[in-house]
Each structure stands twice: as C-alpha cells, then as structure tokens.
Amino acid sequence: MFDVAIIGGGAAGFYAAVHAAEANPKLKIVIFEKGKEVLLKVKVSGGGRCNVTHAEFNPHELAKNYPRGEKELLGPFHTHFSGDTVAFFEEKGIPLKIEEDGRMFPVSNSSQTIIDFFLSEADRLGIKVMRHSAVTNIEPVCSENGIKTWQITSIKSTYQAKKVLIATGSSPKIWGLLKKLGHTIVSPVPSLFTFNIDDERINGIPGISANAKIDVLAKPRNNTKVTVKLKSELATEKPILTSEGPLLVTHWGMSGPAVLKLSAWGANILNECNYQFFIKVNWLPDYHENGVFDLLLEIKEIERKKTILRTKAVDLPRRLWTNLVRASGIPSDMKWADVPKEKLQQLAGQLTDCKFKVDGKSTFKEEFVTAGGVDLKEVNFKTYESKILPGLYFAGEVINVDAITGGFNFQNAWTGGYIAAKAIAEER
C-alpha cells in the first residue's frame, strides 16, 4: 500500500513527489512512468537547456500568460509562483539566470542539471520510481474497514494507494480513464505551433527575424488569391486575433513569439478553421500604410540616383526588403527617381499590409502543448483535488490549462505539483 501514487514521471510529478516527501518524510510515495525515461519534456525544453520558469514576479501579470486558466491560476500563484520556484531550485544548489526575454534557465545551461537533481532527490527521499509502468486503470475501492483507497493497474501489476495524483500531461489514455470516472474532458487541440506558409516573399530566407504585427483575418475562401490588396470581403474584415512581437521566417513558414502567441490564444479558433486562414503582417508595426507611402516619396526625392533594391529604406533585414520590393513589381535595376507612385503604393502595402495564406501547422520544436483536459470547474484550485472524486489530485497539463512559450507551462506544473503535494501531506 502506497500513501501517494503519482501517475506521470514529468516535471509536475517529480516536483510534487519531492515536496510531499519533504513535508511528510513518512509518506510512502511511488511515481509511475510509462516510458523508460522520465522528465522527457524537461530534457528537450529550451533546446536542451530547460526553460525552468519566467522572470515575471507579479502573480496577476504571470496569470495573463495563460489562455486557458488565467482566472483559476491567480489564487494558486499567490501561494506558489515563479519567485518560489526560483527560491526552491537555488536553495537546492541550482542557481537560475534570466535572459533578455525573461526566460529563466539553470546557470549550467543544461536540462540534465534539473533531471539529475530530481533523480537524486527521489533517491534521497525514498521515492520509488517505476519505469515501463503505463497505467491502464484507476478506480476507487473500499477496504474491509471501509476506508476508501485507490487501485492502480499498470501493465506490470496492481497496486493500492491512499491518494492519487495525476500528472501525465496531455495523455488521451489517462483522459479516457478520468472520463470513465465521471470527469468532463475538454477536447484537446494543439496550442503552441508554427504557421505553414508557401509564399515567394518568404521562401528562401529562413532565419530572417523582424518585429511585426500579425492579424489573423479569416478562413480563406476557395480559389482566393492572396495579393497586396484582396478583392474580396477580407479587405474589410476585422482581425479575429492580433499579436505583435518577433516574427521568425522558417523553412516551412513563420514562427517566433508573435506567431506562437497567436497559436496559443487562438488554439480553438484556428482548430475550427482546420489551420487554413489568412494573416496580415505589418513588418513596420509603428507605421500605417499611408505613413510609409509618404516616407517612400521622401526617399524617392533624396535617393533619386540610387536603385531602390539596394537602398534599404526601412529597418528590415535586407533579404526581406529585397523580396518585398520584387513582390511590388519593381525591377531590380530601377532607380528611385523612376519608380511610379503606384509601385511605391504597392511597396507600402507589402510593408504594412502583407497578406499570406496559412495552410497547416507544425509543432513548435519538441515542446508539444495542447489546450484541453480536465474541465477547470471540476478542480479545487486551493488543493488541486478533484471536486468529483476525493483523494484524486491533478497537476500540470492534464487539466485544461496551457500557456504561451517562455517557461510558463513549467510554472503551471511547479505550482500545481506544489499545492497538491502540500494538500496531500497535510491530509494524511
């Protein structure tokens, strides 16, 4: 008989196990992991460096980074948030550093530092880690003396536990078991993903980055050709989603924080569009089209003898400027003095009103995140215990909480794991 059975050997599961064991050293704790390795997301996060958390130390502002869960996480973040996470790891001898964009990593720059720490702590605290132990069933049972316990069946054997913590992340099989137990599961959809775009204006220039404003306009209509000025209803449609920030051109289309924010906040909307939609990019978010046109007219007078292709008029990567000039129908050898006003108007449109057709998505690196999971109305966020099944707890992405990129999804895991662990240790 275990006091605590944790299903899922990831960040939330290990963080909860360590805190529960430290709060009550007498607890007999087991972690069930379906694979041969534990902490796989920790391993790949941040390009192998582990983006532990984000340097946002105001609970109200921290909660704003969660498209699903913002309201529910506000209370938990007042109990355990990024500052507490930093303090925990530093007290354990793992100092963290803050990068320019606010992401926090171990000073070692290696996710193995975090993995080694959790494994050594589990060994030190007597936490049993069972690998290759996929759980196939969970059910509440009553012992002979009437005390309710839990029966956990894995591919290896059947076990008993007084409390169960589900920390499996986005696991359709576990969601299926929870649904059988009476929980409502919000259908999962991808949350962090990049946009697939095949367009000559960005083809051949992967790695180009620029600060841009992106508007999601609508699902494309059949046979609609994307041009600078669309001759359709799209030209007057209001954006259904908007984001501003670094945009990265990739081999497959577009990524970067601006795109990832859209994919997170618009997870359900974009899923309904079947990932077929239009976006409008303003490569110069501080300007509108008429302002840029006026600027180009001024440059036309000043740089009359120079070719427009080689005279980069705005602060953009040169290869992107070149592609946008060509997309405006301006010949490579044309001088500023010879460029017709209508061509400059088209260039102003390309710079501020540049429309692209998105045709599908790609997973953002190895950091697959979904929107969906256990309905938040069925979780007590003071303890992370199920409101339907006493003795059953949750932590991490198994519930319908997800975040933008930058360490926020891990912070959700640390917070849920900590609060569930404290509640479990105190109830015994």
Coordinates of C-alpha atoms in Angstrom, one line a residue:
M1 CA 0.0 0.0 0.0
F2 CA 1.4 3.4 -1.0
D3 CA 0.4 6.6 0.7
V4 CA 0.7 8.5 -2.6
A5 CA 0.7 7.2 -6.1
I6 CA 1.8 9.8 -8.7
I7 CA 1.0 8.9 -12.3
G8 CA 3.4 10.6 -14.7
G9 CA 7.2 11.0 -14.3
G10 CA 7.4 14.5 -15.6
A11 CA 8.0 18.0 -14.1
A12 CA 4.8 18.2 -12.2
G13 CA 5.0 14.6 -10.9
F14 CA 8.6 14.9 -9.6
Y15 CA 8.1 18.4 -8.1
A16 CA 5.0 17.1 -6.2
A17 CA 6.8 14.0 -5.0
V18 CA 9.8 15.9 -3.6
H19 CA 7.6 18.5 -1.8
A20 CA 5.2 15.8 -0.4
A21 CA 8.2 13.7 0.9
E22 CA 9.8 16.8 2.4
A23 CA 6.5 17.9 4.0
N24 CA 6.0 14.4 5.5
P25 CA 9.0 12.1 5.4
K26 CA 6.8 9.1 6.5
L27 CA 4.9 9.1 3.2
K28 CA 5.4 6.1 1.0
I29 CA 5.4 7.6 -2.5
V30 CA 5.6 6.0 -5.9
I31 CA 5.8 7.5 -9.4
F32 CA 4.5 5.5 -12.3
E33 CA 6.1 6.4 -15.7
K34 CA 5.0 4.7 -18.9
G35 CA 8.4 5.1 -20.7
K36 CA 12.0 4.1 -20.0
E37 CA 12.9 7.7 -19.4
V38 CA 11.5 10.3 -17.0
L39 CA 11.3 14.1 -17.3
L40 CA 11.4 14.0 -21.1
K41 CA 9.9 17.4 -21.6
V42 CA 12.4 18.8 -19.2
K43 CA 15.2 17.3 -21.3
V44 CA 14.1 18.9 -24.6
S45 CA 12.8 22.2 -23.2
G46 CA 14.6 25.3 -24.3
G47 CA 16.8 23.5 -26.8
G48 CA 18.1 21.1 -24.1
R49 CA 18.7 23.9 -21.5
C50 CA 15.3 23.7 -19.7
N51 CA 13.3 26.9 -19.6
V52 CA 12.5 26.4 -15.9
T53 CA 10.2 29.5 -15.5
H54 CA 9.8 33.1 -16.4
A55 CA 11.0 36.2 -14.6
E56 CA 7.5 37.5 -14.0
F57 CA 7.2 38.1 -10.3
N58 CA 3.7 39.6 -10.1
P59 CA 1.0 36.9 -9.8
H60 CA -1.5 39.0 -11.6
E61 CA 0.8 39.6 -14.6
L62 CA 2.0 36.0 -14.5
A63 CA -1.5 34.7 -14.8
K64 CA -2.1 36.7 -18.0
N65 CA 0.2 34.4 -19.9
Y66 CA -2.4 31.5 -19.8
P67 CA -5.0 31.5 -22.5
R68 CA -6.8 28.7 -20.6
G69 CA -6.5 29.1 -16.8
E70 CA -5.8 32.8 -16.3
K71 CA -8.6 33.3 -13.7
E72 CA -8.1 29.9 -12.0
L73 CA -4.4 30.3 -11.6
L74 CA -4.4 33.7 -9.9
G75 CA -5.1 32.2 -6.4
P76 CA -2.5 29.4 -6.8
F77 CA 0.1 31.8 -8.0
H78 CA -0.3 33.8 -4.7
T79 CA 0.6 30.5 -3.0
H80 CA 3.4 29.4 -5.2
F81 CA 4.7 31.2 -8.2
S82 CA 7.9 31.9 -10.2
G83 CA 9.6 33.6 -7.3
D84 CA 9.0 30.5 -5.1
T85 CA 10.3 28.2 -8.0
V86 CA 13.5 30.2 -8.2
A87 CA 14.0 30.1 -4.5
F88 CA 13.4 26.3 -4.4
F89 CA 16.0 25.5 -7.0
E90 CA 18.5 27.9 -5.7
E91 CA 18.2 26.5 -2.1
K92 CA 18.9 23.1 -3.7
G93 CA 22.1 24.4 -5.2
I94 CA 20.7 25.1 -8.7
P95 CA 21.0 28.8 -9.5
L96 CA 19.0 30.2 -12.3
K97 CA 19.7 33.0 -14.7
I98 CA 17.4 35.5 -16.5
E99 CA 17.8 36.1 -20.2
E100 CA 16.8 39.2 -22.1
D101 CA 13.3 37.9 -23.0
G102 CA 12.6 37.0 -19.4
R103 CA 13.1 33.2 -19.8
M104 CA 15.0 31.6 -16.9
F105 CA 17.4 28.7 -17.3
P106 CA 19.8 26.9 -15.0
V107 CA 23.2 28.6 -14.9
S108 CA 24.7 25.4 -16.2
N109 CA 22.7 25.8 -19.5
S110 CA 21.8 22.1 -19.3
S111 CA 18.5 20.4 -18.7
Q112 CA 20.5 17.5 -17.3
T113 CA 21.1 19.6 -14.2
I114 CA 17.4 19.6 -13.4
I115 CA 17.0 15.9 -14.3
D116 CA 19.9 14.8 -12.2
F117 CA 18.6 16.9 -9.3
F118 CA 15.1 15.3 -9.3
L119 CA 16.5 11.8 -9.6
S120 CA 18.9 12.3 -6.8
E121 CA 16.2 13.8 -4.6
A122 CA 13.9 10.9 -5.3
D123 CA 16.6 8.5 -4.3
R124 CA 17.4 10.6 -1.1
L125 CA 13.8 10.8 -0.1
G126 CA 12.9 7.2 -0.7
I127 CA 10.5 7.9 -3.6
K128 CA 10.0 4.8 -5.7
V129 CA 10.2 5.4 -9.5
M130 CA 8.7 2.7 -11.6
R131 CA 9.6 3.0 -15.3
H132 CA 7.9 1.0 -18.1
S133 CA 4.8 1.1 -16.0
A134 CA 2.0 2.5 -18.1
V135 CA -1.2 2.8 -16.1
T136 CA -4.2 1.0 -17.7
N137 CA -6.8 1.6 -15.0
I138 CA -7.6 3.7 -11.9
E139 CA -10.5 3.1 -9.7
P140 CA -11.6 3.9 -6.1
V141 CA -12.1 0.9 -3.9
C142 CA -13.1 0.3 -0.2
S143 CA -11.0 -1.8 2.1
E144 CA -12.5 -4.2 4.6
N145 CA -12.6 -1.4 7.3
G146 CA -14.5 0.9 5.0
I147 CA -11.6 3.2 4.2
K148 CA -11.6 4.4 0.6
T149 CA -8.4 3.8 -1.3
W150 CA -7.4 3.7 -4.9
Q151 CA -6.5 0.7 -7.1
I152 CA -4.0 1.4 -9.8
T153 CA -3.4 -1.2 -12.5
S154 CA -0.3 -0.9 -14.7
I155 CA 1.0 -3.2 -17.4
K156 CA 3.0 -4.9 -14.7
S157 CA 0.8 -5.4 -11.7
T158 CA -2.0 -3.9 -9.5
Y159 CA -1.2 -1.5 -6.6
Q160 CA -3.1 0.2 -3.8
A161 CA -2.7 3.8 -2.8
K162 CA -4.4 6.2 -0.3
K163 CA -4.1 9.2 -2.6
V164 CA -3.5 9.6 -6.3
L165 CA -2.0 12.5 -8.2
I166 CA -2.4 12.6 -12.0
A167 CA 0.5 14.4 -13.6
T168 CA 0.5 12.8 -17.1
G169 CA 0.3 15.9 -19.2
S170 CA -1.6 15.6 -22.4
S171 CA -2.4 11.9 -22.3
P172 CA -5.5 10.7 -24.2
K173 CA -5.5 7.3 -22.4
I174 CA -5.5 8.9 -19.0
W175 CA -8.1 11.4 -20.0
G176 CA -10.2 8.4 -21.1
L177 CA -9.8 6.8 -17.7
L178 CA -10.8 10.1 -16.0
K179 CA -13.8 10.4 -18.2
K180 CA -14.9 6.9 -17.2
L181 CA -14.6 8.0 -13.5
G182 CA -17.0 10.9 -14.2
H183 CA -14.8 13.8 -15.1
T184 CA -15.5 16.1 -18.0
I185 CA -12.7 16.3 -20.5
V186 CA -12.4 19.4 -22.7
S187 CA -11.4 18.0 -26.2
P188 CA -7.7 18.7 -26.7
V189 CA -6.4 20.8 -29.6
P190 CA -2.8 21.9 -30.3
S191 CA -1.7 25.1 -28.6
L192 CA 1.9 26.0 -29.5
F193 CA 2.6 25.6 -33.2
T194 CA 4.1 27.5 -36.2
F195 CA 2.3 28.5 -39.4
N196 CA 2.9 26.7 -42.7
I197 CA 3.1 29.2 -45.5
D198 CA 4.3 28.7 -49.0
D199 CA 4.9 32.2 -50.4
E200 CA 7.7 33.5 -52.7
R201 CA 8.0 36.6 -50.4
I202 CA 9.5 34.5 -47.6
N203 CA 10.7 31.4 -49.4
G204 CA 14.4 31.1 -49.4
I205 CA 15.1 33.4 -46.5
P206 CA 14.8 31.1 -43.3
G207 CA 16.3 32.6 -40.2
I208 CA 15.2 36.2 -41.0
S209 CA 13.6 37.8 -38.0
A210 CA 11.7 41.1 -37.6
N211 CA 9.5 42.8 -35.1
A212 CA 6.0 42.6 -36.7
K213 CA 2.3 42.9 -36.0
I214 CA 0.2 39.9 -37.2
D215 CA -3.5 39.9 -37.6
V216 CA -5.5 36.7 -38.2
L217 CA -8.2 37.6 -40.7
A218 CA -10.4 34.6 -41.5
K219 CA -10.6 31.2 -43.1
P220 CA -9.6 31.5 -46.8
R221 CA -12.3 31.3 -49.4
N222 CA -11.9 28.7 -52.2
N223 CA -9.7 29.9 -55.0
T224 CA -8.9 33.2 -53.3
K225 CA -5.6 34.5 -54.5
V226 CA -3.6 36.4 -51.8
T227 CA -2.3 39.8 -53.1
V228 CA -1.4 43.1 -51.6
K229 CA -5.0 44.2 -51.8
L230 CA -7.5 41.4 -51.7
K231 CA -10.5 42.0 -54.0
S232 CA -12.8 40.2 -51.5
E233 CA -14.6 40.7 -48.2
L234 CA -11.2 40.0 -46.5
A235 CA -10.1 43.6 -47.3
T236 CA -12.6 45.0 -44.8
E237 CA -12.9 42.2 -42.3
K238 CA -11.7 43.0 -38.8
P239 CA -8.9 40.8 -37.3
I240 CA -10.1 37.9 -35.2
L241 CA -6.7 37.6 -33.5
T242 CA -3.8 40.1 -33.2
S243 CA -0.3 39.7 -31.9
E244 CA 2.9 41.8 -32.0
G245 CA 6.5 40.8 -31.4
P246 CA 9.4 39.0 -33.0
L247 CA 8.4 37.0 -36.2
L248 CA 10.8 34.4 -37.5
V249 CA 10.8 33.1 -41.0
T250 CA 11.4 29.4 -41.2
H251 CA 11.8 26.8 -43.9
W252 CA 8.1 26.0 -43.6
G253 CA 6.6 29.4 -43.0
M254 CA 6.6 31.6 -39.9
S255 CA 7.3 31.1 -36.2
G256 CA 8.7 33.3 -33.3
P257 CA 6.9 34.7 -30.3
A258 CA 4.4 36.7 -32.3
V259 CA 3.2 33.6 -34.1
L260 CA 3.3 31.4 -31.0
K261 CA 1.2 33.8 -29.1
L262 CA -1.5 33.6 -31.8
S263 CA -1.3 29.8 -31.8
A264 CA -1.9 29.7 -28.0
W265 CA -4.6 32.3 -27.7
G266 CA -6.3 31.2 -30.9
A267 CA -5.9 27.4 -30.3
N268 CA -9.6 26.7 -30.6
I269 CA -10.4 29.2 -33.3
L270 CA -7.6 28.1 -35.5
N271 CA -8.5 24.5 -35.0
E272 CA -12.1 25.3 -36.1
C273 CA -10.5 26.8 -39.3
N274 CA -8.7 23.5 -39.8
Y275 CA -5.5 25.6 -39.8
Q276 CA -6.5 27.2 -43.1
F277 CA -6.7 31.0 -42.8
F278 CA -5.3 34.4 -43.8
I279 CA -2.9 36.5 -41.8
K280 CA -1.9 40.1 -42.4
V281 CA 1.6 41.1 -41.4
N282 CA 2.7 44.7 -40.8
W283 CA 6.5 44.5 -40.9
L284 CA 6.7 48.1 -39.6
P285 CA 4.2 48.0 -36.7
D286 CA 4.9 51.6 -35.7
Y287 CA 3.6 52.8 -39.1
H288 CA 0.5 52.6 -41.2
E289 CA 0.4 52.3 -44.9
N290 CA -0.2 55.9 -45.8
G291 CA 2.7 57.0 -43.4
V292 CA 5.1 54.5 -45.1
F293 CA 4.0 55.7 -48.5
D294 CA 4.8 59.3 -47.6
L295 CA 8.2 58.1 -46.3
L296 CA 8.9 56.4 -49.6
L297 CA 8.0 59.5 -51.5
E298 CA 10.5 61.5 -49.4
I299 CA 13.2 58.9 -50.1
K300 CA 12.4 59.0 -53.8
E301 CA 13.4 62.7 -53.8
I302 CA 16.5 62.2 -51.7
E303 CA 17.9 59.0 -53.2
R304 CA 16.9 59.6 -56.8
K305 CA 20.1 58.2 -58.4
K306 CA 20.2 55.0 -56.4
T307 CA 18.4 51.7 -57.1
I308 CA 15.5 51.0 -54.9
L309 CA 16.5 47.4 -54.4
R310 CA 19.9 48.3 -52.9
T311 CA 18.8 51.3 -50.9
K312 CA 17.0 49.8 -47.9
A313 CA 14.6 52.5 -46.9
V314 CA 13.4 50.9 -43.6
D315 CA 14.8 48.9 -40.8
L316 CA 14.2 45.4 -42.1
P317 CA 16.6 42.5 -42.9
R318 CA 18.0 43.2 -46.4
R319 CA 16.8 39.9 -47.9
L320 CA 13.2 40.5 -46.8
W321 CA 13.3 44.1 -48.2
T322 CA 14.6 42.7 -51.5
N323 CA 11.7 40.2 -51.7
L324 CA 9.1 42.7 -50.8
V325 CA 10.4 45.2 -53.4
R326 CA 10.3 42.4 -56.1
A327 CA 6.8 41.4 -54.9
S328 CA 5.7 45.0 -55.6
G329 CA 6.6 44.6 -59.3
I330 CA 9.7 46.9 -59.1
P331 CA 12.6 45.8 -61.3
S332 CA 15.9 45.1 -59.6
D333 CA 17.7 47.8 -61.6
M334 CA 15.1 50.6 -61.2
K335 CA 16.2 53.8 -59.6
W336 CA 14.2 55.7 -57.0
A337 CA 13.6 58.6 -59.5
D338 CA 12.0 56.2 -62.0
V339 CA 9.6 54.3 -59.6
P340 CA 6.0 55.2 -60.4
K341 CA 3.9 56.3 -57.4
E342 CA 1.6 53.3 -57.8
K343 CA 4.5 51.0 -57.4
L344 CA 5.6 52.8 -54.2
Q345 CA 2.0 52.4 -53.0
Q346 CA 2.2 48.7 -53.6
L347 CA 5.5 48.6 -51.7
A348 CA 3.9 50.5 -48.8
G349 CA 1.2 47.8 -48.9
Q350 CA 3.7 45.0 -48.8
L351 CA 5.5 46.6 -45.9
T352 CA 2.4 47.2 -43.7
D353 CA -0.5 45.2 -45.2
C354 CA 1.3 42.0 -46.3
K355 CA -1.2 39.1 -46.6
F356 CA -0.3 35.5 -46.5
K357 CA -2.4 32.3 -46.7
V358 CA -1.6 29.8 -43.9
D359 CA -2.0 26.2 -44.9
G360 CA -1.5 24.0 -41.9
K361 CA 0.7 24.0 -38.9
S362 CA 3.9 22.4 -37.5
T363 CA 4.7 21.5 -33.9
F364 CA 6.9 24.1 -32.2
K365 CA 10.2 22.2 -31.7
E366 CA 9.7 19.2 -29.4
E367 CA 7.6 21.3 -26.9
F368 CA 4.2 19.9 -27.9
V369 CA 1.5 21.7 -25.8
T370 CA -2.3 21.2 -26.0
A371 CA -5.3 23.2 -24.9
G372 CA -7.8 20.8 -23.3
G373 CA -8.0 18.3 -20.5
V374 CA -10.0 18.0 -17.2
D375 CA -12.6 20.8 -17.0
L376 CA -11.4 23.5 -14.7
K377 CA -14.8 23.7 -13.0
E378 CA -14.1 20.2 -11.6
V379 CA -10.9 21.1 -9.8
N380 CA -10.5 22.7 -6.4
F381 CA -7.6 25.2 -7.0
K382 CA -6.9 25.6 -3.3
T383 CA -5.7 22.0 -3.2
Y384 CA -5.8 20.7 -6.9
E385 CA -8.1 18.0 -5.7
S386 CA -11.0 16.7 -7.8
K387 CA -14.3 18.1 -6.8
I388 CA -15.9 14.8 -8.0
L389 CA -13.6 12.2 -6.5
P390 CA -12.0 13.0 -3.1
G391 CA -8.4 11.7 -2.9
L392 CA -7.7 12.3 -6.6
Y393 CA -5.5 15.3 -7.4
F394 CA -4.1 16.9 -10.6
A395 CA -1.1 18.9 -11.6
G396 CA 0.2 20.2 -14.9
E397 CA -1.3 19.9 -18.4
V398 CA -3.7 17.1 -17.5
I399 CA -6.1 19.9 -16.7
N400 CA -7.4 22.4 -19.2
V401 CA -4.5 24.9 -18.6
D402 CA -1.9 25.9 -21.1
A403 CA 0.4 28.9 -21.7
I404 CA 2.4 30.8 -24.2
T405 CA 6.0 29.8 -24.7
G406 CA 8.7 31.1 -22.3
G407 CA 8.7 28.9 -19.2
F408 CA 5.0 29.4 -18.3
N409 CA 3.9 25.8 -18.9
F410 CA 6.6 24.6 -16.5
Q411 CA 5.5 27.2 -13.9
N412 CA 1.9 25.8 -14.1
A413 CA 3.4 22.3 -13.4
W414 CA 5.5 23.5 -10.5
T415 CA 2.6 25.4 -8.9
G416 CA 0.1 22.6 -9.3
G417 CA 2.6 20.0 -8.1
Y418 CA 3.5 22.0 -5.0
I419 CA -0.1 22.8 -3.9
A420 CA -1.3 19.2 -4.5
A421 CA 1.7 17.9 -2.5
K422 CA 1.1 20.2 0.4
A423 CA -2.6 19.2 0.5
I424 CA -1.8 15.5 0.3
A425 CA 0.8 15.7 3.1
E426 CA -1.4 17.7 5.4
E427 CA -4.5 15.5 4.9
R428 CA -2.8 12.3 6.0

